[in-house]
PDB file of C-alpha atoms and ligand atoms in Angstrom:
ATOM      1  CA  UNK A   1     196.152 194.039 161.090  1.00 69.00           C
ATOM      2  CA  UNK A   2     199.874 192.685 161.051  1.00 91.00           C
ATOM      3  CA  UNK A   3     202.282 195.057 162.612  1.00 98.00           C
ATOM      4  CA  UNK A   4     204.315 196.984 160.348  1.00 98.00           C
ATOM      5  CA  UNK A   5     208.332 196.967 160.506  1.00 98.00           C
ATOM      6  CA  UNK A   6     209.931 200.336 159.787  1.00 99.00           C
ATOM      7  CA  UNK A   7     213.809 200.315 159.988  1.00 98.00           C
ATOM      8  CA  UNK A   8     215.228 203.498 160.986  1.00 98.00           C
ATOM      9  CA  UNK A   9     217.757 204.761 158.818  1.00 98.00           C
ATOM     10  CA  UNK A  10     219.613 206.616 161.653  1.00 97.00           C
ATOM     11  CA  UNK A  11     222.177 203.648 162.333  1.00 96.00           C
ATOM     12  CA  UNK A  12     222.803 203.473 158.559  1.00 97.00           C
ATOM     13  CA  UNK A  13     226.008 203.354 157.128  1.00 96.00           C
ATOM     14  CA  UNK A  14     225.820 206.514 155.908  1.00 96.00           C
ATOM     15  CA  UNK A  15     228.555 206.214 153.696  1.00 97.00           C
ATOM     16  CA  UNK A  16     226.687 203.987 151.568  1.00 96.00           C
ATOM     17  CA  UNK A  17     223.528 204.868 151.854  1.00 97.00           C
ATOM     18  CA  UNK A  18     222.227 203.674 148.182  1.00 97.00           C
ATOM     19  CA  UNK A  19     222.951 200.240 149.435  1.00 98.00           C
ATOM     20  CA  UNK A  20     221.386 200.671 152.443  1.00 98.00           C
ATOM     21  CA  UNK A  21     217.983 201.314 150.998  1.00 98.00           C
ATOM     22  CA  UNK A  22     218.558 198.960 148.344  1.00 98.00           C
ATOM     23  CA  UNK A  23     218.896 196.142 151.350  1.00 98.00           C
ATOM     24  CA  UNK A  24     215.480 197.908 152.919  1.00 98.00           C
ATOM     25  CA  UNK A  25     213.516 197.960 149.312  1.00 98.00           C
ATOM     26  CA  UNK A  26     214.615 193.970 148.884  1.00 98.00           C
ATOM     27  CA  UNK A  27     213.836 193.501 152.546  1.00 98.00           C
ATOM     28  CA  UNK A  28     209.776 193.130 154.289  1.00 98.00           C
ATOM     29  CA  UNK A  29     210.482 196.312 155.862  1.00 98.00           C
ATOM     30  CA  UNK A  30     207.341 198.408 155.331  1.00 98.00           C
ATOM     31  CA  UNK A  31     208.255 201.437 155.574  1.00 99.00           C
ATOM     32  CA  UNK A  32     212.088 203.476 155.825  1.00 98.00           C
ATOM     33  CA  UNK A  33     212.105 205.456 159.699  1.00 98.00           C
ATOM     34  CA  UNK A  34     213.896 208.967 159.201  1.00 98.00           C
ATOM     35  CA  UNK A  35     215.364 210.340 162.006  1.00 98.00           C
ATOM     36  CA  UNK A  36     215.429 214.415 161.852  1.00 98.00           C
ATOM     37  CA  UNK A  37     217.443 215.884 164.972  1.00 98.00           C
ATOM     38  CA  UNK A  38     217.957 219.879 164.955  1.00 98.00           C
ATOM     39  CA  UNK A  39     220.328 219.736 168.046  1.00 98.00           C
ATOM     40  CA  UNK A  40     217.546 221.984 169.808  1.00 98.00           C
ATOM     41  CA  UNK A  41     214.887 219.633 170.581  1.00 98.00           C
ATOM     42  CA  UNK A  42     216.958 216.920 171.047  1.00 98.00           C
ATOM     43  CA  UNK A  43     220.690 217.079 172.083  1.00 98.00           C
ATOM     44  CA  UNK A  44     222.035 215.601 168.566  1.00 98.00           C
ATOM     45  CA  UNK A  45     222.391 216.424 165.269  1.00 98.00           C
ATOM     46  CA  UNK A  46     221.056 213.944 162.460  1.00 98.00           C
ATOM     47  CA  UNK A  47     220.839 215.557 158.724  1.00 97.00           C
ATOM     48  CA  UNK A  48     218.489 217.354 156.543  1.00 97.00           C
ATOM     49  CA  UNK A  49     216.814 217.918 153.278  1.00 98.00           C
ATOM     50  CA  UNK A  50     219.799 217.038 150.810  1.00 98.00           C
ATOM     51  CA  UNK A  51     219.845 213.478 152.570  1.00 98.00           C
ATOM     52  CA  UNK A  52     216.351 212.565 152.885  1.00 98.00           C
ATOM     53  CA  UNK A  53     216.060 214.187 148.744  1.00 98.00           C
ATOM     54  CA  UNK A  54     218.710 211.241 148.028  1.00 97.00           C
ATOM     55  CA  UNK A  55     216.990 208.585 150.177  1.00 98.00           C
ATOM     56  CA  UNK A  56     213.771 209.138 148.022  1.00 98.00           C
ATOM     57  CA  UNK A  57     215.560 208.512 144.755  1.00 98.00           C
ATOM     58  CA  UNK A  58     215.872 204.982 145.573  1.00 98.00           C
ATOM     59  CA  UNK A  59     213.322 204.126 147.821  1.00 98.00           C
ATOM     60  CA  UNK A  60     210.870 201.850 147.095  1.00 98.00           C
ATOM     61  CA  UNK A  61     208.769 202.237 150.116  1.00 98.00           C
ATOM     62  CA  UNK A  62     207.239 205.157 152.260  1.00 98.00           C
ATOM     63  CA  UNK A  63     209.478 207.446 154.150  1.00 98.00           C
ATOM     64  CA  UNK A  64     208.111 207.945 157.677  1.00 99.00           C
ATOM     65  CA  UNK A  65     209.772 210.809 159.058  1.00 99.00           C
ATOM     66  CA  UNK A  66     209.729 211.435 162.399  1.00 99.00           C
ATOM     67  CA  UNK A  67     210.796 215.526 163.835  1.00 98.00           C
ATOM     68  CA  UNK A  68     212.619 215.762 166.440  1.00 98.00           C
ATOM     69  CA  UNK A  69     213.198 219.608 165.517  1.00 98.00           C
ATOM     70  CA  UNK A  70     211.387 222.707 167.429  1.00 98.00           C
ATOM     71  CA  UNK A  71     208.449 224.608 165.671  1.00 97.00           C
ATOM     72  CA  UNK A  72     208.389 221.927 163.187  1.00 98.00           C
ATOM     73  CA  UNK A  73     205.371 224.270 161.408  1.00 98.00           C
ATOM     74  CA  UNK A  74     208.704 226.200 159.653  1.00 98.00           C
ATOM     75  CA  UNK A  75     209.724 223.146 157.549  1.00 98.00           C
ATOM     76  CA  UNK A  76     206.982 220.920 156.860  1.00 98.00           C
ATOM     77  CA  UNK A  77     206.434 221.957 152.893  1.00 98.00           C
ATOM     78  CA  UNK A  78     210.396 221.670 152.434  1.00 98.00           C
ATOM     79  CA  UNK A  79     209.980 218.012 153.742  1.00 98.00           C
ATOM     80  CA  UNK A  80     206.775 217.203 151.828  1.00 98.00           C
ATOM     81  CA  UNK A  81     209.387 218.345 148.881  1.00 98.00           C
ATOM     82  CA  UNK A  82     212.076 216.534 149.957  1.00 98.00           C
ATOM     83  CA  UNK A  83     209.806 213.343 149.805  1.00 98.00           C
ATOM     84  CA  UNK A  84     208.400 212.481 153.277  1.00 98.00           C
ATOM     85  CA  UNK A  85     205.260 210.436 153.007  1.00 98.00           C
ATOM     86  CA  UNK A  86     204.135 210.582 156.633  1.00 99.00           C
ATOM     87  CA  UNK A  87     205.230 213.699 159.094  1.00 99.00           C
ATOM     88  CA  UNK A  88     205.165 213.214 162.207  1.00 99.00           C
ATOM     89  CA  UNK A  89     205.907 216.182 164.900  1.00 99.00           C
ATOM     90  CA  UNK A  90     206.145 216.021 168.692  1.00 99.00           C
ATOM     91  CA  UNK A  91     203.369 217.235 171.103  1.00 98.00           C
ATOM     92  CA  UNK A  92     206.096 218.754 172.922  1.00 98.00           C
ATOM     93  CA  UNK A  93     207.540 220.960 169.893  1.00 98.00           C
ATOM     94  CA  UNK A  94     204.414 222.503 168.558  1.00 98.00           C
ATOM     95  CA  UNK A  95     201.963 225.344 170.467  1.00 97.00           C
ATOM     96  CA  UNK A  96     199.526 224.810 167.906  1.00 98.00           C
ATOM     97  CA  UNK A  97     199.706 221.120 167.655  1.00 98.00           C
ATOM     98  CA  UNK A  98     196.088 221.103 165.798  1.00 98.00           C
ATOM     99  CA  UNK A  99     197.206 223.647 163.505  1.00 98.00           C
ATOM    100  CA  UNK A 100     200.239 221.770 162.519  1.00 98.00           C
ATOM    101  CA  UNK A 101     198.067 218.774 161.960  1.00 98.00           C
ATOM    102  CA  UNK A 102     196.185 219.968 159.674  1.00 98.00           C
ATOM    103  CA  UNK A 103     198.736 221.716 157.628  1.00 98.00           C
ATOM    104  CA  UNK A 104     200.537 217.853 157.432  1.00 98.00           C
ATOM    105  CA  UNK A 105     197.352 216.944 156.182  1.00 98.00           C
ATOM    106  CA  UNK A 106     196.695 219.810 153.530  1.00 98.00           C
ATOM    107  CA  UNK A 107     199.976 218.433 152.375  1.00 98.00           C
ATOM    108  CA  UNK A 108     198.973 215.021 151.250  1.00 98.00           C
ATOM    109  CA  UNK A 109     200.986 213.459 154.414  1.00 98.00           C
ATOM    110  CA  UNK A 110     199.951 210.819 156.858  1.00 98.00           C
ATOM    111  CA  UNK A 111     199.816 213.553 159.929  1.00 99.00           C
ATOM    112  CA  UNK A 112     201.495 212.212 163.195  1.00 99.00           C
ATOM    113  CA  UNK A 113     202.168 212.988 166.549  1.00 99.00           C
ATOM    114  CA  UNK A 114     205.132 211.662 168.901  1.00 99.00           C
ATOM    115  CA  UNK A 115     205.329 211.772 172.556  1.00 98.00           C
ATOM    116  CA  UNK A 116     208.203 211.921 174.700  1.00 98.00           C
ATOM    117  CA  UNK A 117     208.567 209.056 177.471  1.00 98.00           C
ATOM    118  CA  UNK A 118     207.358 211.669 180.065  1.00 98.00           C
ATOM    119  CA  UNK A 119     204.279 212.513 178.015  1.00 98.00           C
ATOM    120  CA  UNK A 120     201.073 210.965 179.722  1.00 98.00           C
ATOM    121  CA  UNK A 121     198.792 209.681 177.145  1.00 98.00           C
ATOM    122  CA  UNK A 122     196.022 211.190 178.422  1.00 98.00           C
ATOM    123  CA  UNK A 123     197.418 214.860 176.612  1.00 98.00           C
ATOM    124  CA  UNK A 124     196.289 213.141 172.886  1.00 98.00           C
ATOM    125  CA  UNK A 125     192.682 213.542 173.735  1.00 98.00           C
ATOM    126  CA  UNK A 126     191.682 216.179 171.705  1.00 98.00           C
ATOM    127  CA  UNK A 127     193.753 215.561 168.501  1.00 98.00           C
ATOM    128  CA  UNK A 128     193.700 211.698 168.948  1.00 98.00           C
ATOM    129  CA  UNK A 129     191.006 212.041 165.986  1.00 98.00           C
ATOM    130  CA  UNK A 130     192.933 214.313 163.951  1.00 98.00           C
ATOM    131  CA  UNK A 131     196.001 212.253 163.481  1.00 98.00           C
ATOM    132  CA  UNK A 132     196.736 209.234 161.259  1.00 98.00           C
ATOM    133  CA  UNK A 133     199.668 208.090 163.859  1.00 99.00           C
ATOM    134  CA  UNK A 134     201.324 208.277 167.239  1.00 99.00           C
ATOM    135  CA  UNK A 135     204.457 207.728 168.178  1.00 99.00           C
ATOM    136  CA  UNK A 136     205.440 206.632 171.337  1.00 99.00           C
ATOM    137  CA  UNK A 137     208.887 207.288 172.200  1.00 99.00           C
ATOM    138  CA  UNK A 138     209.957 204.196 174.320  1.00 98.00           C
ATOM    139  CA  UNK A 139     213.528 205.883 174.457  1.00 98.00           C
ATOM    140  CA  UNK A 140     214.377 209.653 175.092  1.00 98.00           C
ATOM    141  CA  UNK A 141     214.809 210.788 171.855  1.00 98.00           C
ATOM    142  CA  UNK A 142     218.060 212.327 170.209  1.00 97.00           C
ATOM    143  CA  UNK A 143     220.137 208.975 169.937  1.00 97.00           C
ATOM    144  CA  UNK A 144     219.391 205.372 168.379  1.00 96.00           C
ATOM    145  CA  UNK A 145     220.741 202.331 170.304  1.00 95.00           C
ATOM    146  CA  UNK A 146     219.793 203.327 173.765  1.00 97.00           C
ATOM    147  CA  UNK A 147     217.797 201.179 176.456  1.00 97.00           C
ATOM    148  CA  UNK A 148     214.182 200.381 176.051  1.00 98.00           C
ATOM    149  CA  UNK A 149     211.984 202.128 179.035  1.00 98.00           C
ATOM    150  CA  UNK A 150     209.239 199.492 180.672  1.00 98.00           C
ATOM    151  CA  UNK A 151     206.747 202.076 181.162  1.00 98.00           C
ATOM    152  CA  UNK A 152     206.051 202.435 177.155  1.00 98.00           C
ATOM    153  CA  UNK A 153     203.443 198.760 177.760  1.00 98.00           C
ATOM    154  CA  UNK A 154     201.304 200.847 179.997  1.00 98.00           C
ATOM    155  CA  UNK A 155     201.646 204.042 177.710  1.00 98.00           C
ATOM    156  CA  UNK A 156     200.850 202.004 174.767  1.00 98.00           C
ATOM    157  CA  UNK A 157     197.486 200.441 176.804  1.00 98.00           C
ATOM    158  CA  UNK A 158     196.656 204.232 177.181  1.00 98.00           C
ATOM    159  CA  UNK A 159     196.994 204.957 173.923  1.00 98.00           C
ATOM    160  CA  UNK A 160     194.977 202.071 172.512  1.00 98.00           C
ATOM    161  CA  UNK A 161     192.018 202.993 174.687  1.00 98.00           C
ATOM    162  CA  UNK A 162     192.313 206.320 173.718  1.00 98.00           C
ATOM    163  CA  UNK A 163     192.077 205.025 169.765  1.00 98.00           C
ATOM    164  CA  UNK A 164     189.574 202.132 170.505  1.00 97.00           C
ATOM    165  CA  UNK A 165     187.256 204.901 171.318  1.00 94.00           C
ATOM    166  CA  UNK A 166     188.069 207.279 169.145  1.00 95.00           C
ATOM    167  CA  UNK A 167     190.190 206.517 166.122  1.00 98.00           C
ATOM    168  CA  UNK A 168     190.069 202.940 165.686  1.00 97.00           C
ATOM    169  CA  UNK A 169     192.206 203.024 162.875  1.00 97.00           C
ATOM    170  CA  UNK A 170     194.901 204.600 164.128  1.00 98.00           C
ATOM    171  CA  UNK A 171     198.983 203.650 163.726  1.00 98.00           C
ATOM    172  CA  UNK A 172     200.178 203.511 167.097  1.00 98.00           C
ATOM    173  CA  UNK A 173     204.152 203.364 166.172  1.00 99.00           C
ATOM    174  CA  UNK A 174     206.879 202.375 169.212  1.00 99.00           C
ATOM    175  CA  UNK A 175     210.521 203.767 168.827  1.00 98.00           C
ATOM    176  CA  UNK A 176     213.325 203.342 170.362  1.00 98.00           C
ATOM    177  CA  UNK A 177     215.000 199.825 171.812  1.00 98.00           C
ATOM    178  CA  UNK A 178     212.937 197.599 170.086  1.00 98.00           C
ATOM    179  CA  UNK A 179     214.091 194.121 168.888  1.00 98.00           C
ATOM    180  CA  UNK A 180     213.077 190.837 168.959  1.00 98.00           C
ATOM    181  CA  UNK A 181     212.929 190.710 172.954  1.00 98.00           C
ATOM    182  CA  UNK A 182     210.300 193.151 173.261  1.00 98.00           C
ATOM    183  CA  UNK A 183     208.229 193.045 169.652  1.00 98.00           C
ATOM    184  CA  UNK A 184     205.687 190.569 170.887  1.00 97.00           C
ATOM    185  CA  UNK A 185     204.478 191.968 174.016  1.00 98.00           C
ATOM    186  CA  UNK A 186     205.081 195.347 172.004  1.00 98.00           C
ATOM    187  CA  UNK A 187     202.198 194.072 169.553  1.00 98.00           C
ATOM    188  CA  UNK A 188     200.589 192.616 172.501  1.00 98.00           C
ATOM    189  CA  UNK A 189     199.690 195.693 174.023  1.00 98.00           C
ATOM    190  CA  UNK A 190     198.476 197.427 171.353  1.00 98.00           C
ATOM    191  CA  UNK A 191     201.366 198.566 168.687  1.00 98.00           C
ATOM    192  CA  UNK A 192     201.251 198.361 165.278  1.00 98.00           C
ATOM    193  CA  UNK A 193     204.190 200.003 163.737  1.00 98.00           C
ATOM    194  CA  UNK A 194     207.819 199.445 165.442  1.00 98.00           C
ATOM    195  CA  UNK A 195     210.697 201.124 164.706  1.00 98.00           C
ATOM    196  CA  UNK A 196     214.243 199.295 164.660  1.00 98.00           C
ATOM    197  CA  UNK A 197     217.348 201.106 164.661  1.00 98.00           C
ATOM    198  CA  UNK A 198     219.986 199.240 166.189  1.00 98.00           C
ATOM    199  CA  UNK A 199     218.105 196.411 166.198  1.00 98.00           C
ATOM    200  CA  UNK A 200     218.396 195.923 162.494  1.00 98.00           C
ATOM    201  CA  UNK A 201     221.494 197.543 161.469  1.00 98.00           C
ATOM    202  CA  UNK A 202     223.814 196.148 163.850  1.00 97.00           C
ATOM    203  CA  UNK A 203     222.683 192.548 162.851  1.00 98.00           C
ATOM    204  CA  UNK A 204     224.909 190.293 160.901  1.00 98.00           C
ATOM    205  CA  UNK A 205     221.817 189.977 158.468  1.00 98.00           C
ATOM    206  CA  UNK A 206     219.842 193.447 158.337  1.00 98.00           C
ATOM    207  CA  UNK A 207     217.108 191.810 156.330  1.00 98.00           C
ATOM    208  CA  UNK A 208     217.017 188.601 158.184  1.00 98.00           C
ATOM    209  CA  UNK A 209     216.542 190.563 161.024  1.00 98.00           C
ATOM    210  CA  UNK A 210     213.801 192.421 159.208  1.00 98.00           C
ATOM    211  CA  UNK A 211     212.270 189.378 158.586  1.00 98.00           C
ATOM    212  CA  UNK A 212     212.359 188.235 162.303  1.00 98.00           C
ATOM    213  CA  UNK A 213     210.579 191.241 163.600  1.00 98.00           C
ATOM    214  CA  UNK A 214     207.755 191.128 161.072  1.00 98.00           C
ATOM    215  CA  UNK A 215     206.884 187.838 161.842  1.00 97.00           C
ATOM    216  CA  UNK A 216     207.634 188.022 165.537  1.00 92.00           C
TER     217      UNK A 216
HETATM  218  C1  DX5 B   1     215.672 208.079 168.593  1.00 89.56           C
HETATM  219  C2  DX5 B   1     215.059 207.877 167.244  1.00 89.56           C
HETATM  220  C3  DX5 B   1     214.825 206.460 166.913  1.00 89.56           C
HETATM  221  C4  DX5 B   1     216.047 205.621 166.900  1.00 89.56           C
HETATM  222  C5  DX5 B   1     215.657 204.210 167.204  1.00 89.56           C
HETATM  223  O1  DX5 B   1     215.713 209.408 168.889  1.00 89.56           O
HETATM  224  O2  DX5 B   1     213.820 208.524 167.136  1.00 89.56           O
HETATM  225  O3  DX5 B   1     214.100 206.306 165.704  1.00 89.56           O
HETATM  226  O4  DX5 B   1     216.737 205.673 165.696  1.00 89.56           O
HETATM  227  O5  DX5 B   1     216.800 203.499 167.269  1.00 89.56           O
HETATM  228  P1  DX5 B   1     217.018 202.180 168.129  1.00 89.56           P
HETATM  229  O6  DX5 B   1     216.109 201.136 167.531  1.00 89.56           O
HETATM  230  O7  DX5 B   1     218.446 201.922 167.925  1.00 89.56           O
HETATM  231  O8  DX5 B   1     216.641 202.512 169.542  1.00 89.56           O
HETATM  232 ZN1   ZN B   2     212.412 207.975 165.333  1.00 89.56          ZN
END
């Protein structure tokens, strides 16, 4: 399949958000990345229900959002509600990661699971076939714009394995640092949904820029 572009709404203006995702729906982006930080599980702050509720008035694609908040298992109804079309939790947040799965899943949600750059593959064994999605973090998470770590290729390889034998279908999503250095060898090495932050909103064309990453 062609890799999938999904802009992450975290370097946003949010001051004018409506036009933001008016540039995103009018853009090939695929799907809108959104960014949930509790300031527990990761050492920022983001925003919540009231934000992501006015997102999903105007958007015109699906909102894949991605917790970075502890015990995620609280919250997931409220952002089902709020209008998240994929939910995707980290290994490291949950005790009862298959649990949580399977409620995302009850919900009508494309179920996903992150892992943190010091995350070894190898831990998605047993729920690799339960998910819909992981997401590698190729950045610590809790801030957009940061540095792109090397050792995400070989995590991605791991991954892919992992899937090839046991959920061939599955998203395998890259986040953090990507742009149009990295998005071939990215797709390369097994992704097939990358995230773009800074990337795209700090370009003098955000939908050019779309554009170049889709078809890089
Ligand atoms: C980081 C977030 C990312 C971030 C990516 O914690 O999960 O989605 O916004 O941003 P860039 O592309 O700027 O690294
Ligand atoms: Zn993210």
């Amino acid at each position: 399949m062609n890799h999938l572009v999904a802009p992450s709404i975290l370097t946003a203006n949010f001051a004018d958000l409506q036009k933001e995702i008016t540039m995103l729906n009018q853009s090939e982006a695929d799907w809108i990345h959104v960014d949930v930080m509790d300031g527990m599980f990761v050492p920022n702050i983001s925003f919540g229900f009231p934000v992501i509720k006015s997102i999903k008035q105007y958007a015109q694609k699906p909102l894949d959002v991605h917790l970075m908040i502890v015990d995620p298992d609280r919250y997931l109804e409220d952002f089902k509600a709020a209008g998240a079309d994929g939910i995707t939790v980290h290994l490291e947040a949950c005790t009862h990661l298959n649990r949580t799965i399977q409620r995302i899943k009850e919900l009508g949600c494309r179920a996903g699971v992150a892992i943190n750059p010091h995350t070894p593959a190898a831990l998605l064994a047993d729920i690799i076939a339960e998910v819909d999605l992981v997401l590698v973090m190729s950045v610590n998470p809790g801030f957009g714009g940061q540095k792109f770590i090397q050792n995400t290729y070989k995590k991605i390889r791991d991954v892919k394995e992992l899937s090839s034998k046991n959920n061939p279908h599955l998203y395998i999503e890259i986040d953090g640092g990507v742009d149009t250095t990295n998005i071939a060898g990215l797709v390369q090495a097994g992704a097939n949904v990358l995230v773009a932050g800074n990337a795209v909103f700090s370009a003098a064309n955000p939908a050019g820029m779309i554009s170049q990453l889709k078809h890089s």
